[in-house]
Short mmCIF file of N, CA, C and O in Angstrom, two decimals:
data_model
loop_
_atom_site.label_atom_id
_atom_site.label_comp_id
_atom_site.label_asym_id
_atom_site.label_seq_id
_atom_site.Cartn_x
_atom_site.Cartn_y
_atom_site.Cartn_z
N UNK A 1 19.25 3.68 -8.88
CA UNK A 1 18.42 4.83 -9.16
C UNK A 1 16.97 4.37 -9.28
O UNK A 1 16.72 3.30 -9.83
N UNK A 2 16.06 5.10 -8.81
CA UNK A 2 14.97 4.59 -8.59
C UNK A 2 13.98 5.65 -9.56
O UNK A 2 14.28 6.84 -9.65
N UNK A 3 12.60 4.99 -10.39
CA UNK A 3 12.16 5.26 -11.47
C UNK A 3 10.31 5.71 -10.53
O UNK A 3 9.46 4.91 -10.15
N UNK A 4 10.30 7.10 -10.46
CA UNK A 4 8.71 7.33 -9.98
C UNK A 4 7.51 6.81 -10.95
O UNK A 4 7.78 6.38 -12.07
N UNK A 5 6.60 6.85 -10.62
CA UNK A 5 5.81 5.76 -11.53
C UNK A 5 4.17 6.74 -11.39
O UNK A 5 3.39 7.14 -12.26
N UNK A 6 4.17 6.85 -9.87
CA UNK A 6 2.68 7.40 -9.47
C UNK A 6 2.75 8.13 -8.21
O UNK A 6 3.10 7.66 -7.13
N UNK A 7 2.20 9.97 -8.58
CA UNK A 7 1.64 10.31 -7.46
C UNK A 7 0.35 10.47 -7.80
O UNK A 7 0.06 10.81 -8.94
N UNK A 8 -0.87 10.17 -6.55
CA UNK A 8 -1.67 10.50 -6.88
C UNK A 8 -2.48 10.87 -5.43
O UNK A 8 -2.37 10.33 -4.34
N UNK A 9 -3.51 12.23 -5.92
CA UNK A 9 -4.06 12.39 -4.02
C UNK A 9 -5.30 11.41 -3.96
O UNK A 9 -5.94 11.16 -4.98
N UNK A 10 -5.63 10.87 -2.73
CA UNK A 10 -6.43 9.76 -2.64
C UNK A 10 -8.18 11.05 -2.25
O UNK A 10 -8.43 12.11 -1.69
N UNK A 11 -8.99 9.77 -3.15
CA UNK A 11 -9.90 10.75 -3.00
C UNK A 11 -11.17 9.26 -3.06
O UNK A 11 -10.84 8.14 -2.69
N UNK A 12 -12.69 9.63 -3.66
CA UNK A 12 -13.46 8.48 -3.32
C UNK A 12 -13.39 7.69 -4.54
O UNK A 12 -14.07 6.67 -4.69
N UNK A 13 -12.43 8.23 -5.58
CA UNK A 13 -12.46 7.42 -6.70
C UNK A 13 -11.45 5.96 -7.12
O UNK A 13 -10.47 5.68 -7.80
N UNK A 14 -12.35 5.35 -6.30
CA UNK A 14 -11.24 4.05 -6.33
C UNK A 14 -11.07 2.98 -7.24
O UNK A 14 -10.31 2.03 -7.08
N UNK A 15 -11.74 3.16 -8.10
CA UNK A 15 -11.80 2.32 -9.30
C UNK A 15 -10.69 2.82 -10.28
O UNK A 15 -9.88 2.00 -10.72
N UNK A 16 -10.63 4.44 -10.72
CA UNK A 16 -9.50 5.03 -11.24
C UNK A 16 -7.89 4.67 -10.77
O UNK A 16 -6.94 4.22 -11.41
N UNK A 17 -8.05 5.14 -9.23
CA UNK A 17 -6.88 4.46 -8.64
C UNK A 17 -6.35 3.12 -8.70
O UNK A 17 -5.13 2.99 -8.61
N UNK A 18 -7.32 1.81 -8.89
CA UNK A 18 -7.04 0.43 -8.72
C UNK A 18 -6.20 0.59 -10.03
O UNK A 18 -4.99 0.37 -9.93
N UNK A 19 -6.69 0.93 -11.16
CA UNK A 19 -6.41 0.83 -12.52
C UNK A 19 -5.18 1.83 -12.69
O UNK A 19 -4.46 1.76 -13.69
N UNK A 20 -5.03 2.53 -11.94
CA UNK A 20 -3.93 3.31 -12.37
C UNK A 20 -2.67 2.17 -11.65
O UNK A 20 -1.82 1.79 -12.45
N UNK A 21 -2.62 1.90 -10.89
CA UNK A 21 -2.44 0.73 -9.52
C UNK A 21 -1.63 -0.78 -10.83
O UNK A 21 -0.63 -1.50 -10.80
N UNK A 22 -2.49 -0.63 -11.51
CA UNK A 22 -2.47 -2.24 -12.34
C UNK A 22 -1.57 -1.53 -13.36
O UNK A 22 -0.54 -2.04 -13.80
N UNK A 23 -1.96 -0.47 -13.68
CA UNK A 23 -0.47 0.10 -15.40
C UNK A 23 0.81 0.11 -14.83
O UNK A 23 1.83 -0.15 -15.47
N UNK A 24 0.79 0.52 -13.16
CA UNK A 24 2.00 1.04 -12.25
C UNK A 24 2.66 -0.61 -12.10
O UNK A 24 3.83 -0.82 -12.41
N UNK A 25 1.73 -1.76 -11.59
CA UNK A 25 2.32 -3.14 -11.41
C UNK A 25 3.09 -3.58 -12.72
O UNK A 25 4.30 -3.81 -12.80
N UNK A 26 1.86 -3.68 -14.04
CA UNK A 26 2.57 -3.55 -14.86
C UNK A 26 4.08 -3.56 -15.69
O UNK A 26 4.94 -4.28 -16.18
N UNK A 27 3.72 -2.30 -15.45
CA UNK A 27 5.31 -1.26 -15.99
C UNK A 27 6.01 -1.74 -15.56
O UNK A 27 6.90 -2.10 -16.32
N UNK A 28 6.14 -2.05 -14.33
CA UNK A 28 6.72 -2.37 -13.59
C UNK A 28 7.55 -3.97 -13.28
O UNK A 28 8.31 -4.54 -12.50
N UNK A 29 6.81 -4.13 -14.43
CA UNK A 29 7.26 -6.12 -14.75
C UNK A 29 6.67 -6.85 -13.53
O UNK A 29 6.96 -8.04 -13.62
N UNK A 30 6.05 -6.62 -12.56
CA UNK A 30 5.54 -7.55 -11.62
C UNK A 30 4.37 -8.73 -12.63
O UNK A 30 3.87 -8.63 -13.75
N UNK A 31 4.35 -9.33 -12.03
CA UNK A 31 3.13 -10.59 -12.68
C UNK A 31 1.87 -10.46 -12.44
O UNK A 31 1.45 -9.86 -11.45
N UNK A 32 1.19 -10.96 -13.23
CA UNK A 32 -0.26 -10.46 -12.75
C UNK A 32 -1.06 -11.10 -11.48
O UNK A 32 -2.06 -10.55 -11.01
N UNK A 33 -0.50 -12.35 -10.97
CA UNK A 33 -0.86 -12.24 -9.62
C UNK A 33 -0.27 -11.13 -8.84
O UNK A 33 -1.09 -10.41 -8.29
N UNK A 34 1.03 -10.82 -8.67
CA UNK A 34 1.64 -9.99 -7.86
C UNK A 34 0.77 -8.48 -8.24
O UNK A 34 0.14 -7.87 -7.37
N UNK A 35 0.84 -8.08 -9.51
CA UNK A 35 0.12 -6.58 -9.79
C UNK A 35 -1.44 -7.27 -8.60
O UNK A 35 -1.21 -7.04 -7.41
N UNK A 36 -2.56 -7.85 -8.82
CA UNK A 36 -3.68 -8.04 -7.72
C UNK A 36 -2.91 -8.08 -6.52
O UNK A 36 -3.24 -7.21 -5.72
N UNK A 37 -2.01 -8.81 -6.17
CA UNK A 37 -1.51 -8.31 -4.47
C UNK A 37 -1.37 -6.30 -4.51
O UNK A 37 -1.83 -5.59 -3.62
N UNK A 38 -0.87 -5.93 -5.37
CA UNK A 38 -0.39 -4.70 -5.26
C UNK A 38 -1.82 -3.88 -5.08
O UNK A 38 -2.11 -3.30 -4.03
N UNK A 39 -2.57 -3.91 -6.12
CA UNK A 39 -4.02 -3.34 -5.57
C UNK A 39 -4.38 -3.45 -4.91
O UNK A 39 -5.07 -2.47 -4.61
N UNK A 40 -4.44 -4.81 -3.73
CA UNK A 40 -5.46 -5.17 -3.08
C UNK A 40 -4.83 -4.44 -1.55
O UNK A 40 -5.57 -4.00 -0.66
N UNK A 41 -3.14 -4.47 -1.50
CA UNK A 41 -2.77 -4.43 -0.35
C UNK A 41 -2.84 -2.75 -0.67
O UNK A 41 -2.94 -2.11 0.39
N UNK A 42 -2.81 -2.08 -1.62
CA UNK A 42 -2.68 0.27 -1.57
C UNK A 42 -4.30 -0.35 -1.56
O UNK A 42 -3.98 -0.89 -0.50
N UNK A 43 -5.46 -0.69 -1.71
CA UNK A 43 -6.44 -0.74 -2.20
C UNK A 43 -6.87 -0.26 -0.11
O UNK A 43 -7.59 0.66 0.28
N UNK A 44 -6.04 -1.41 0.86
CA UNK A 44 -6.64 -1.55 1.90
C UNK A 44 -6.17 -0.42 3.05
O UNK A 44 -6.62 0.00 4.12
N UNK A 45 -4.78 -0.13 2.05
CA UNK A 45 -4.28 1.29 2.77
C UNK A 45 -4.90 2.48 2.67
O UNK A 45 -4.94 3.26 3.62
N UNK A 46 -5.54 2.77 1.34
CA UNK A 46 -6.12 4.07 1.05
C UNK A 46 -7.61 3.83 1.68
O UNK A 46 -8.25 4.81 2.05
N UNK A 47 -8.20 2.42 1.80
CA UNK A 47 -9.43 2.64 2.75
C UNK A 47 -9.16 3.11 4.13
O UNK A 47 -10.20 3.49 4.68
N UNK A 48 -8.06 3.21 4.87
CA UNK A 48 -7.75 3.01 5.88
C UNK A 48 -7.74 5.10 6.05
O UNK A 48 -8.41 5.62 6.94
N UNK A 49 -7.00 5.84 5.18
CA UNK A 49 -6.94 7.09 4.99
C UNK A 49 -8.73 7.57 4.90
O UNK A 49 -9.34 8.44 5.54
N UNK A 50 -9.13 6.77 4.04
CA UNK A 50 -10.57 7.24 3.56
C UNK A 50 -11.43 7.50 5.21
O UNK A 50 -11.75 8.59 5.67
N UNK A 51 -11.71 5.79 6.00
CA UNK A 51 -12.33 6.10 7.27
C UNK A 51 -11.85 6.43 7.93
O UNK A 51 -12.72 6.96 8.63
N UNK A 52 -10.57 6.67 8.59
CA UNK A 52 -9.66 7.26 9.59
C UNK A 52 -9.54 8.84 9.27
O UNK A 52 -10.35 9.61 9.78
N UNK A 53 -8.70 9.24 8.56
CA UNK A 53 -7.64 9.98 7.96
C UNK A 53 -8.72 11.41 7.47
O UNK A 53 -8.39 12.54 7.13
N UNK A 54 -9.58 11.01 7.56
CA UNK A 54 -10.97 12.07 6.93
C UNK A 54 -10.18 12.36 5.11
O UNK A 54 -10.16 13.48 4.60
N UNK A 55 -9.66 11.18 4.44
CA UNK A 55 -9.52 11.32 3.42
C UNK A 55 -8.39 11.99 2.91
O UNK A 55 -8.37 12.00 1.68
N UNK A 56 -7.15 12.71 3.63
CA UNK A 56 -6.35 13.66 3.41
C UNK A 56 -4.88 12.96 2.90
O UNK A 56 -4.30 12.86 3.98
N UNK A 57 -4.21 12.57 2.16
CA UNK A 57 -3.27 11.91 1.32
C UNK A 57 -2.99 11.64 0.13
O UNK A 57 -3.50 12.31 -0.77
N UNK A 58 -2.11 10.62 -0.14
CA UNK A 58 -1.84 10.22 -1.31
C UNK A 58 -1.57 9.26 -0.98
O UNK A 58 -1.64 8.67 0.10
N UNK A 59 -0.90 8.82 -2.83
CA UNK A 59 -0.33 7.67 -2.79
C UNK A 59 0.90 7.87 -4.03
O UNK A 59 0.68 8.40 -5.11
N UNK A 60 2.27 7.30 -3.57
CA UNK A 60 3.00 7.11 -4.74
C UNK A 60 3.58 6.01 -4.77
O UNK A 60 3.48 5.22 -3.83
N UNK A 61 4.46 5.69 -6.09
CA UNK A 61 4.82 4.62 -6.25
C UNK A 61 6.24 4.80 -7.25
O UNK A 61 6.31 5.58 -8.20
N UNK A 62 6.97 4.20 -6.93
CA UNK A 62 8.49 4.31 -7.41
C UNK A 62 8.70 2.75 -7.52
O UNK A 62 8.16 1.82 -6.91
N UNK A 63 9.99 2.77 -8.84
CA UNK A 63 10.45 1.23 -8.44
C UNK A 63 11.99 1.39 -8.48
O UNK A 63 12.33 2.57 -8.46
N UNK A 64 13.18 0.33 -8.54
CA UNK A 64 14.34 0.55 -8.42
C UNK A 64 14.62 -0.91 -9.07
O UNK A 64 13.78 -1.56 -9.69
N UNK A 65 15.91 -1.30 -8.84
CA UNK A 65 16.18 -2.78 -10.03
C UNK A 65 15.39 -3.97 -9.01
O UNK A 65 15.09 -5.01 -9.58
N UNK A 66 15.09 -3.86 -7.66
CA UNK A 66 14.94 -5.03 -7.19
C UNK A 66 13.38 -4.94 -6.58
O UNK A 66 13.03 -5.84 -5.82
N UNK A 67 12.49 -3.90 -6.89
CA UNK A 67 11.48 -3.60 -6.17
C UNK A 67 10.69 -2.62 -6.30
O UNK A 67 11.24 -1.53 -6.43
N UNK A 68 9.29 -2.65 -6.30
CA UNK A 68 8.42 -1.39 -6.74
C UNK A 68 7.65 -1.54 -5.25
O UNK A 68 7.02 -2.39 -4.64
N UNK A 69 8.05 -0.36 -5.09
CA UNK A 69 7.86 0.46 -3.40
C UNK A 69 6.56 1.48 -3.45
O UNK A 69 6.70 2.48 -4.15
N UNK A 70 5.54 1.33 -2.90
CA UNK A 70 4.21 2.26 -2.73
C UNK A 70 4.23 2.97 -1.29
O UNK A 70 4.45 2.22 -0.33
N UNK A 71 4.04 4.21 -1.05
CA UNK A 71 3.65 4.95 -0.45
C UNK A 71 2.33 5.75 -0.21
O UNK A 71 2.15 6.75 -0.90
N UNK A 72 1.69 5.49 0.44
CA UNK A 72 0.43 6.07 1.10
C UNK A 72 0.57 6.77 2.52
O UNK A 72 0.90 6.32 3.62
N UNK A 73 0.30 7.63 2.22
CA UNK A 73 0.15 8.86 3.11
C UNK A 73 -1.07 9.27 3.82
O UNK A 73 -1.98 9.93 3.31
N UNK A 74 -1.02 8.81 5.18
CA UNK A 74 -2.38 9.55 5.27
C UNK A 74 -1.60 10.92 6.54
O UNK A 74 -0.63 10.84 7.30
N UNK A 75 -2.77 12.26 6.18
CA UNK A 75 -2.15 13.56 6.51
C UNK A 75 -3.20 13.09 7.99
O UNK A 75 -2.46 13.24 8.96
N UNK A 76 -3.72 12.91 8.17
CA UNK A 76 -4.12 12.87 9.59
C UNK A 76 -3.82 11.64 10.92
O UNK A 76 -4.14 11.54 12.10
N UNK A 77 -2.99 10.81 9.91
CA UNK A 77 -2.02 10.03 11.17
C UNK A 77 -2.88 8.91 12.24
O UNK A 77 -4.00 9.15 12.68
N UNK A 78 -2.30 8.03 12.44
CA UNK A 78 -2.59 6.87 13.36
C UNK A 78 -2.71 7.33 14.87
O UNK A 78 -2.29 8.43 15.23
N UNK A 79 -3.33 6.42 15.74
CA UNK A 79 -2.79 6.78 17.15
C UNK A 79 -1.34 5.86 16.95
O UNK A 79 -0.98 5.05 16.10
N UNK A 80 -0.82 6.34 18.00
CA UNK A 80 1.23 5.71 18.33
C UNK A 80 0.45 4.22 18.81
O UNK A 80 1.35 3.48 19.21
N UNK A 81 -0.64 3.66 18.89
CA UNK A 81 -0.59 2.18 19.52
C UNK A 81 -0.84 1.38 18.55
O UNK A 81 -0.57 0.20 18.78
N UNK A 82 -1.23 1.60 17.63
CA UNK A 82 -1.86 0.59 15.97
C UNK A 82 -0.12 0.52 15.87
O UNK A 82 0.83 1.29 15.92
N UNK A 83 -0.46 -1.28 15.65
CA UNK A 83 0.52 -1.93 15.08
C UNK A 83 -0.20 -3.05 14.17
O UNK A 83 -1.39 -3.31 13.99
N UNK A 84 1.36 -3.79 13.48
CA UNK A 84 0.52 -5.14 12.42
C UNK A 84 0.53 -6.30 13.68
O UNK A 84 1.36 -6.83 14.42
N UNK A 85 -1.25 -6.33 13.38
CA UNK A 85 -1.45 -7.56 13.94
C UNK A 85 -0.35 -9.16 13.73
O UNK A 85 0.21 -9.40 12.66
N UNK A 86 -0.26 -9.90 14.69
CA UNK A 86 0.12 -11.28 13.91
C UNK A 86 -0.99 -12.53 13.45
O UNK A 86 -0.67 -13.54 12.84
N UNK A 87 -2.18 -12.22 13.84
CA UNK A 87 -3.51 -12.37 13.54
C UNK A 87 -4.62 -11.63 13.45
O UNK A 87 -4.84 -10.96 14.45
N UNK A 88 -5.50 -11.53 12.45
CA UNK A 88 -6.18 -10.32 12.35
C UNK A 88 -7.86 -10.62 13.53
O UNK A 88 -8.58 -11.50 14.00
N UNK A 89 -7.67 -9.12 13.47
CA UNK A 89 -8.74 -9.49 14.69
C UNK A 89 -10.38 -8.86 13.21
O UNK A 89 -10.74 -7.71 12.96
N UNK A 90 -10.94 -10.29 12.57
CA UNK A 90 -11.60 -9.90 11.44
C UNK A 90 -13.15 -8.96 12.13
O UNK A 90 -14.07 -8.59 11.41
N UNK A 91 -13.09 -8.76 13.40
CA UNK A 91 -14.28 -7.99 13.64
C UNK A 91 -13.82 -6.24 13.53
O UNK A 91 -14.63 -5.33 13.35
N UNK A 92 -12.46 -6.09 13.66
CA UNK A 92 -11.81 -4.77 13.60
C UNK A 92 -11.21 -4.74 11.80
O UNK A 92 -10.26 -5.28 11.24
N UNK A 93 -12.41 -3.74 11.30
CA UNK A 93 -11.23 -2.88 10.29
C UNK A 93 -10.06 -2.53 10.02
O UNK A 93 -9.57 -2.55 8.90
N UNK A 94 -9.62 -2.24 10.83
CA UNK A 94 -8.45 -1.57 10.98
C UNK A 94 -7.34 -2.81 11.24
O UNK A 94 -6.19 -2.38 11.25
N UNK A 95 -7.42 -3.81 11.39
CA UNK A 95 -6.65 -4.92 11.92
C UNK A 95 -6.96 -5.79 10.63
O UNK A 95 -6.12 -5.98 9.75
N UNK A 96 -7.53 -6.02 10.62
CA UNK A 96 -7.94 -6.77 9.25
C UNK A 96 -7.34 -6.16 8.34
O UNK A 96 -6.90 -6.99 7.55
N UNK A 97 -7.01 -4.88 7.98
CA UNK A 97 -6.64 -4.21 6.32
C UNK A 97 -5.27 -4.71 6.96
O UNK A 97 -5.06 -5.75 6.34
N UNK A 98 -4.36 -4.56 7.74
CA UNK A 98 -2.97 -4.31 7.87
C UNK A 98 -2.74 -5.71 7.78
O UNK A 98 -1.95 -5.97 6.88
N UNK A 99 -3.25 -6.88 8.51
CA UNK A 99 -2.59 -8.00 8.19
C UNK A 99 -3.15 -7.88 6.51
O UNK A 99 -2.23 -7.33 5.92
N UNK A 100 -4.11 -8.14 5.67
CA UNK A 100 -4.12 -8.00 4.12
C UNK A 100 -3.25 -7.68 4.01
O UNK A 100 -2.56 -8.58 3.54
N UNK A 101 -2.58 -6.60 4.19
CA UNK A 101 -1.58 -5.80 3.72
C UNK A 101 -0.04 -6.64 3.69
O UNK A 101 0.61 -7.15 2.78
N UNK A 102 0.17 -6.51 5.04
CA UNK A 102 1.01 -7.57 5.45
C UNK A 102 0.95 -8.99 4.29
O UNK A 102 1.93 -9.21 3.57
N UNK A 103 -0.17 -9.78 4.22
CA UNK A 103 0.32 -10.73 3.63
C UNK A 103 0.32 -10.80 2.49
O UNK A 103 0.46 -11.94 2.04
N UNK A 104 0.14 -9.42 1.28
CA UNK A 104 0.12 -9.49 -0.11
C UNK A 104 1.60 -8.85 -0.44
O UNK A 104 2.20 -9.11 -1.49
N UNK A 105 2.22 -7.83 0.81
CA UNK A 105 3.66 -8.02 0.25
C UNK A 105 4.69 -8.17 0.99
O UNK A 105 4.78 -8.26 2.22
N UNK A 106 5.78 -8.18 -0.13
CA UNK A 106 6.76 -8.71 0.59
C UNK A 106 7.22 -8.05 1.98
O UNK A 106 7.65 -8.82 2.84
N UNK A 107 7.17 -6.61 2.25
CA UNK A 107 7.23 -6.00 3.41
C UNK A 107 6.47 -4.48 3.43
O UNK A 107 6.22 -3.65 2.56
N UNK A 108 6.25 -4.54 4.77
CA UNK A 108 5.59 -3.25 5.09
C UNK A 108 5.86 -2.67 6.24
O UNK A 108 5.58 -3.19 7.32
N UNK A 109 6.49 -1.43 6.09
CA UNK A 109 6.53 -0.61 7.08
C UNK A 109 5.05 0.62 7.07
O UNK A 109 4.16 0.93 6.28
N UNK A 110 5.59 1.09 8.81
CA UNK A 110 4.38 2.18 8.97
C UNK A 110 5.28 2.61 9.95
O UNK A 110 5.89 2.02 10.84
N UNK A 111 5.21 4.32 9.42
CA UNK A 111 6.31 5.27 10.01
C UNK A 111 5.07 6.00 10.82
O UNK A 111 4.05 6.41 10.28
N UNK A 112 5.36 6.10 12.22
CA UNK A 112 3.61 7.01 12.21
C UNK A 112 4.91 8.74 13.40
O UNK A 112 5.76 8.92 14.28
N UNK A 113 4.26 9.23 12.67
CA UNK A 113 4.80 10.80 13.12
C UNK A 113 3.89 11.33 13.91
O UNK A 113 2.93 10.55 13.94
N UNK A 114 3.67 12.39 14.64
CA UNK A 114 2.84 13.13 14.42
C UNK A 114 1.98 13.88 13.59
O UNK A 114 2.38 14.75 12.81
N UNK A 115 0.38 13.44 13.80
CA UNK A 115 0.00 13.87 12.63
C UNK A 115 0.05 13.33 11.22
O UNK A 115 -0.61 13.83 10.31
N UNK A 116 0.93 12.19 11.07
CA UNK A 116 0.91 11.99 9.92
C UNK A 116 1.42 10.27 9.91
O UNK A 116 2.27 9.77 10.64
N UNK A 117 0.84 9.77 9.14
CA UNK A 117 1.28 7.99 8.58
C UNK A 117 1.59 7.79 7.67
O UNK A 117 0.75 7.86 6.77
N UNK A 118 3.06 7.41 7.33
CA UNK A 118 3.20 6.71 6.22
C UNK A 118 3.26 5.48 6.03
O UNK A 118 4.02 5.00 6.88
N UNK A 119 2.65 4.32 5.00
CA UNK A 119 2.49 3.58 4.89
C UNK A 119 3.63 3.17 4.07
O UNK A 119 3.92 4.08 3.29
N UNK A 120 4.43 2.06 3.95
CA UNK A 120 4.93 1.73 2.63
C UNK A 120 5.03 0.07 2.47
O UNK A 120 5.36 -0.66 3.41
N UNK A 121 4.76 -0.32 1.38
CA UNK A 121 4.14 -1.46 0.36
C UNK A 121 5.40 -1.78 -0.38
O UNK A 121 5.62 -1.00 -1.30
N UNK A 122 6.51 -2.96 -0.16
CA UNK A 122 7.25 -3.41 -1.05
C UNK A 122 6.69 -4.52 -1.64
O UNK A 122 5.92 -5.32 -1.12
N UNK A 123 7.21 -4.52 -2.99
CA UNK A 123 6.99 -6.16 -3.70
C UNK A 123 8.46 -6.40 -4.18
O UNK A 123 9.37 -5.57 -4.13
N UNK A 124 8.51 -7.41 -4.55
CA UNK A 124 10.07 -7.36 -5.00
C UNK A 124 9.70 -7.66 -6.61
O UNK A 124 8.51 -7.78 -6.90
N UNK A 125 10.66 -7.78 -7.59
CA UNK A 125 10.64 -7.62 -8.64
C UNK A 125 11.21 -9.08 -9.12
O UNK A 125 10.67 -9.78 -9.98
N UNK A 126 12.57 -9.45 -8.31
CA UNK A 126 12.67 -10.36 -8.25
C UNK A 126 11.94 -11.58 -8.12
O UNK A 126 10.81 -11.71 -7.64
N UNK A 127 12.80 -12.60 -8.66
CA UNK A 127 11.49 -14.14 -8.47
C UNK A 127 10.01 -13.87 -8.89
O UNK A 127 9.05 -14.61 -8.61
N UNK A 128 9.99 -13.33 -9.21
CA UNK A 128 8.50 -12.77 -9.65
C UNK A 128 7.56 -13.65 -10.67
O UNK A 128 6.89 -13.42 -11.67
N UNK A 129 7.86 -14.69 -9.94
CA UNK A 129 7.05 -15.80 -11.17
C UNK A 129 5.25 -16.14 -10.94
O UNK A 129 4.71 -16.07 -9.84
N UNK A 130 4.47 -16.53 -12.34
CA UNK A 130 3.41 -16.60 -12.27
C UNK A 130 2.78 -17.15 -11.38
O UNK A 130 1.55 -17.16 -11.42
#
């Protein structure tokens, strides 16, 4: 059974969000390196909604016994060709946030629909040492 933690709609206030971000790692028993992976990698997703997305989403966050799972939503969606780089190309935005992303957790999917992207951010809970 899995325990919701955070919805929240993404907007320009990102300092509120980081911090709401760190009570959610937290709670959540992750470590405090792992809680900074957790900000840094929703931190690079919700920029990604902000310049793309014209701002339209959220973000939530749930955990379960083995893992606290984040979701970011952006309502205006990817093109179908953005994928995770296997090296970031650091002159592209957009390539650069996803490998970050990629390498602060343990996995990441990106569901892209029409119209719409979901992002999702696992950490595991497990092994979770300092």
């Amino acid at each position: 059974m899995s325990k919701h933690l955070l919805h929240a709609p993404i907007d320009s206030d990102l300092e509120t969000l980081r911090a709401r971000l760190r009570a959610v790692g937290r709670q959540a028993g992750l470590a405090a390196r792992r809680v900074d992976d957790l900000v840094i990698a929703v931190h690079e997703a919700v920029l990604h909604v902000l310049d793309k997305g014209a701002g339209r989403g959220s973000v939530h966050a749930w955990q379960d016994h083995h893992s606290l799972t984040v979701q970011v939503i952006d309502e205006h969606g990817l093109p179908p060709e953005e994928s995770i780089p296997e090296q970031p190309s650091w002159s592209d935005a957009h390539s650069a946030r996803l490998w970050v992303m990629r390498q602060a957790c343990d996995e990441l999917n990106i569901d892209l629909r029409p119209g719409l992207t979901l992002v999702q951010l696992r950490l595991s809970l497990i092994d979770n040492h300092e």
